[in-house]
Amino acid sequence: MIGHLARTTRARRTVSLVVSAAALLLGQLAFGPTAAYAASASACAANPTAANCDHVDPTSGNGVCLQNTWEVSGYPVVPKFDVNYGGGNVPVRVELWWSQTCRSNWARVVSTGYSGYAEVFVWRRSDGAYDRYGHTMTATGTWSALYTNLMYTPGLAAACADDASTWGGCGPDK
């Protein structure tokens, strides 16, 4: 009788463990992995670290991370084909920006005539971490420039842009 009770208890524990694992897996499939979100721009400015600055919007927090900023580098990227302009070479400009206050970089892509989908990336070269933003660009107006969130980069960083199919490029590490 005691042996039967021990086997039943072990079987219940095993079933409970399997059900718990299945529920966890289904939750991950249904809702995706739990994202780690950065602190605020104010926290980044007060104590610049990867934990406080990565993926923070540089314009948030009353623009605290936009104080004492400059463009580190910029270069043209020429799309090979632009369906909106009959296949002409219409460039975009990719820029790498630095916030001295937040010790972080972000990337920006600006249309100089291009309309279509574009992605912009900023890479922290020390560990390969990056932030990316993608959206349909317009030649002028609100969507004529796209930018990434911050990446804390005490070392080298690079800005890149592409259309996820036919054109793309990265600037030099800065």
CSV table of C-alpha atoms in Angstrom, one decimal:
chain,number,residue,atom,x,y,z
A,1,MET,CA,0.0,0.0,0.0
A,2,ILE,CA,2.8,2.5,0.9
A,3,GLY,CA,4.7,1.6,-2.3
A,4,HIS,CA,1.6,2.2,-4.4
A,5,LEU,CA,1.1,5.6,-2.7
A,6,ALA,CA,4.7,6.6,-3.4
A,7,ARG,CA,4.4,5.6,-7.1
A,8,THR,CA,1.1,7.6,-7.4
A,9,THR,CA,2.6,10.7,-5.8
A,10,ARG,CA,5.7,10.5,-8.1
A,11,ALA,CA,3.4,10.1,-11.1
A,12,ARG,CA,1.4,13.1,-10.1
A,13,ARG,CA,4.5,15.2,-9.6
A,14,THR,CA,5.7,14.1,-13.1
A,15,VAL,CA,2.4,14.9,-14.7
A,16,SER,CA,2.3,18.3,-12.9
A,17,LEU,CA,5.9,19.1,-14.1
A,18,VAL,CA,5.0,18.1,-17.7
A,19,VAL,CA,1.8,20.3,-17.6
A,20,SER,CA,3.7,23.2,-16.1
A,21,ALA,CA,6.4,23.0,-18.8
A,22,ALA,CA,3.8,22.7,-21.6
A,23,ALA,CA,2.0,25.8,-20.2
A,24,LEU,CA,5.3,27.7,-20.1
A,25,LEU,CA,6.1,26.7,-23.7
A,26,LEU,CA,2.6,27.6,-24.9
A,27,GLY,CA,2.8,31.0,-23.2
A,28,GLN,CA,6.2,31.7,-24.9
A,29,LEU,CA,4.7,30.6,-28.3
A,30,ALA,CA,1.6,32.7,-27.8
A,31,PHE,CA,3.1,35.8,-26.3
A,32,GLY,CA,6.7,35.6,-27.4
A,33,PRO,CA,9.8,36.0,-25.1
A,34,THR,CA,9.7,38.5,-22.4
A,35,ALA,CA,11.5,41.6,-23.6
A,36,ALA,CA,14.0,43.4,-21.4
A,37,TYR,CA,13.2,47.1,-21.8
A,38,ALA,CA,15.6,49.8,-20.9
A,39,ALA,CA,15.2,52.3,-18.3
A,40,SER,CA,14.2,55.9,-19.0
A,41,ALA,CA,16.3,58.6,-20.8
A,42,SER,CA,16.6,60.3,-17.4
A,43,ALA,CA,18.2,57.1,-15.9
A,44,CYS,CA,20.5,56.8,-18.9
A,45,ALA,CA,21.7,60.4,-18.5
A,46,ALA,CA,22.2,60.0,-14.8
A,47,ASN,CA,24.1,56.7,-15.1
A,48,PRO,CA,25.0,55.8,-18.6
A,49,THR,CA,25.3,52.0,-18.9
A,50,ALA,CA,24.0,49.4,-21.3
A,51,ALA,CA,21.3,48.5,-18.8
A,52,ASN,CA,20.1,52.1,-18.5
A,53,CYS,CA,20.6,53.2,-22.1
A,54,ASP,CA,20.1,50.4,-24.6
A,55,HIS,CA,16.9,50.8,-26.6
A,56,VAL,CA,15.9,54.1,-25.1
A,57,ASP,CA,14.3,56.6,-27.5
A,58,PRO,CA,16.8,59.5,-27.7
A,59,THR,CA,13.9,62.0,-27.9
A,60,SER,CA,12.2,60.8,-24.7
A,61,GLY,CA,12.5,62.3,-21.3
A,62,ASN,CA,12.3,65.9,-22.5
A,63,GLY,CA,15.2,65.3,-24.9
A,64,VAL,CA,17.8,64.9,-22.1
A,65,CYS,CA,19.8,62.6,-24.3
A,66,LEU,CA,19.7,65.1,-27.2
A,67,GLN,CA,21.7,67.6,-25.1
A,68,ASN,CA,25.3,67.8,-26.2
A,69,THR,CA,24.9,65.6,-29.3
A,70,TRP,CA,26.5,65.7,-32.7
A,71,GLU,CA,26.7,63.7,-36.0
A,72,VAL,CA,29.7,61.5,-35.9
A,73,SER,CA,29.6,60.4,-39.5
A,74,GLY,CA,27.2,60.4,-42.5
A,75,TYR,CA,27.4,58.9,-45.9
A,76,PRO,CA,25.1,58.3,-48.9
A,77,VAL,CA,23.7,54.9,-49.8
A,78,VAL,CA,22.4,54.5,-53.3
A,79,PRO,CA,19.5,52.1,-53.8
A,80,LYS,CA,20.0,49.9,-56.9
A,81,PHE,CA,16.4,50.0,-57.7
A,82,ASP,CA,13.5,52.3,-56.6
A,83,VAL,CA,10.1,51.3,-58.0
A,84,ASN,CA,8.7,54.7,-57.1
A,85,TYR,CA,11.1,56.5,-59.3
A,86,GLY,CA,11.4,54.1,-62.3
A,87,GLY,CA,14.6,52.4,-61.2
A,88,GLY,CA,16.8,55.4,-60.8
A,89,ASN,CA,19.6,55.7,-58.4
A,90,VAL,CA,18.0,57.8,-55.6
A,91,PRO,CA,20.2,58.0,-52.5
A,92,VAL,CA,19.5,58.0,-48.8
A,93,ARG,CA,21.9,59.4,-46.3
A,94,VAL,CA,22.8,57.3,-43.2
A,95,GLU,CA,24.1,59.1,-40.1
A,96,LEU,CA,25.7,58.0,-36.9
A,97,TRP,CA,24.9,60.3,-34.0
A,98,TRP,CA,26.5,60.5,-30.5
A,99,SER,CA,25.1,61.8,-27.2
A,100,GLN,CA,27.8,62.9,-24.9
A,101,THR,CA,25.3,63.2,-22.1
A,102,CYS,CA,24.1,59.6,-22.4
A,103,ARG,CA,27.4,58.1,-23.7
A,104,SER,CA,25.3,56.4,-26.5
A,105,ASN,CA,24.9,56.3,-30.3
A,106,TRP,CA,21.9,56.1,-32.5
A,107,ALA,CA,21.5,55.9,-36.2
A,108,ARG,CA,19.4,57.9,-38.6
A,109,VAL,CA,18.5,57.4,-42.3
A,110,VAL,CA,17.3,60.5,-44.3
A,111,SER,CA,15.6,60.3,-47.7
A,112,THR,CA,17.1,62.5,-50.3
A,113,GLY,CA,14.4,61.5,-52.8
A,114,TYR,CA,13.8,57.8,-52.0
A,115,SER,CA,10.4,56.5,-51.2
A,116,GLY,CA,10.0,52.9,-50.1
A,117,TYR,CA,10.7,50.6,-47.2
A,118,ALA,CA,13.9,51.1,-45.2
A,119,GLU,CA,15.6,49.8,-42.1
A,120,VAL,CA,18.2,51.7,-40.1
A,121,PHE,CA,20.5,50.0,-37.6
A,122,VAL,CA,23.0,51.1,-35.0
A,123,TRP,CA,25.6,48.5,-33.9
A,124,ARG,CA,27.8,48.4,-30.8
A,125,ARG,CA,30.9,46.7,-32.1
A,126,SER,CA,32.3,45.4,-28.8
A,127,ASP,CA,29.5,42.8,-28.5
A,128,GLY,CA,27.5,43.0,-31.7
A,129,ALA,CA,24.4,44.3,-29.9
A,130,TYR,CA,22.2,46.5,-32.1
A,131,ASP,CA,18.9,48.4,-32.3
A,132,ARG,CA,16.9,48.6,-35.5
A,133,TYR,CA,13.9,50.4,-36.8
A,134,GLY,CA,12.1,49.8,-40.1
A,135,HIS,CA,9.2,51.7,-41.8
A,136,THR,CA,8.1,52.9,-45.2
A,137,MET,CA,9.9,56.2,-46.1
A,138,THR,CA,8.6,59.1,-48.1
A,139,ALA,CA,10.7,61.5,-50.1
A,140,THR,CA,9.5,64.4,-48.0
A,141,GLY,CA,7.5,65.0,-44.8
A,142,THR,CA,7.2,63.1,-41.5
A,143,TRP,CA,8.5,59.8,-42.8
A,144,SER,CA,11.5,61.2,-44.7
A,145,ALA,CA,13.8,60.4,-41.8
A,146,LEU,CA,13.9,57.3,-39.5
A,147,TYR,CA,16.1,56.8,-36.4
A,148,THR,CA,16.9,54.0,-34.0
A,149,ASN,CA,16.9,54.0,-30.2
A,150,LEU,CA,20.1,54.5,-28.3
A,151,MET,CA,22.8,51.9,-27.8
A,152,TYR,CA,25.3,52.6,-25.0
A,153,THR,CA,28.6,52.6,-26.9
A,154,PRO,CA,31.8,53.6,-25.0
A,155,GLY,CA,33.7,52.1,-27.9
A,156,LEU,CA,33.2,51.8,-31.7
A,157,ALA,CA,29.7,51.9,-33.3
A,158,ALA,CA,28.4,51.8,-36.9
A,159,ALA,CA,25.3,53.0,-38.6
A,160,CYS,CA,23.7,51.0,-41.4
A,161,ALA,CA,20.6,51.1,-43.6
A,162,ASP,CA,18.9,48.9,-46.1
A,163,ASP,CA,15.6,48.1,-47.7
A,164,ALA,CA,15.7,44.4,-46.6
A,165,SER,CA,16.1,43.2,-50.2
A,166,THR,CA,18.0,45.2,-52.9
A,167,TRP,CA,20.2,47.9,-51.3
A,168,GLY,CA,22.1,48.6,-48.1
A,169,GLY,CA,25.3,49.7,-46.6
A,170,CYS,CA,27.2,50.6,-43.4
A,171,GLY,CA,29.3,53.6,-42.6
A,172,PRO,CA,32.8,53.3,-41.1
A,173,ASP,CA,33.2,52.4,-37.5
A,174,LYS,CA,33.4,55.5,-35.3
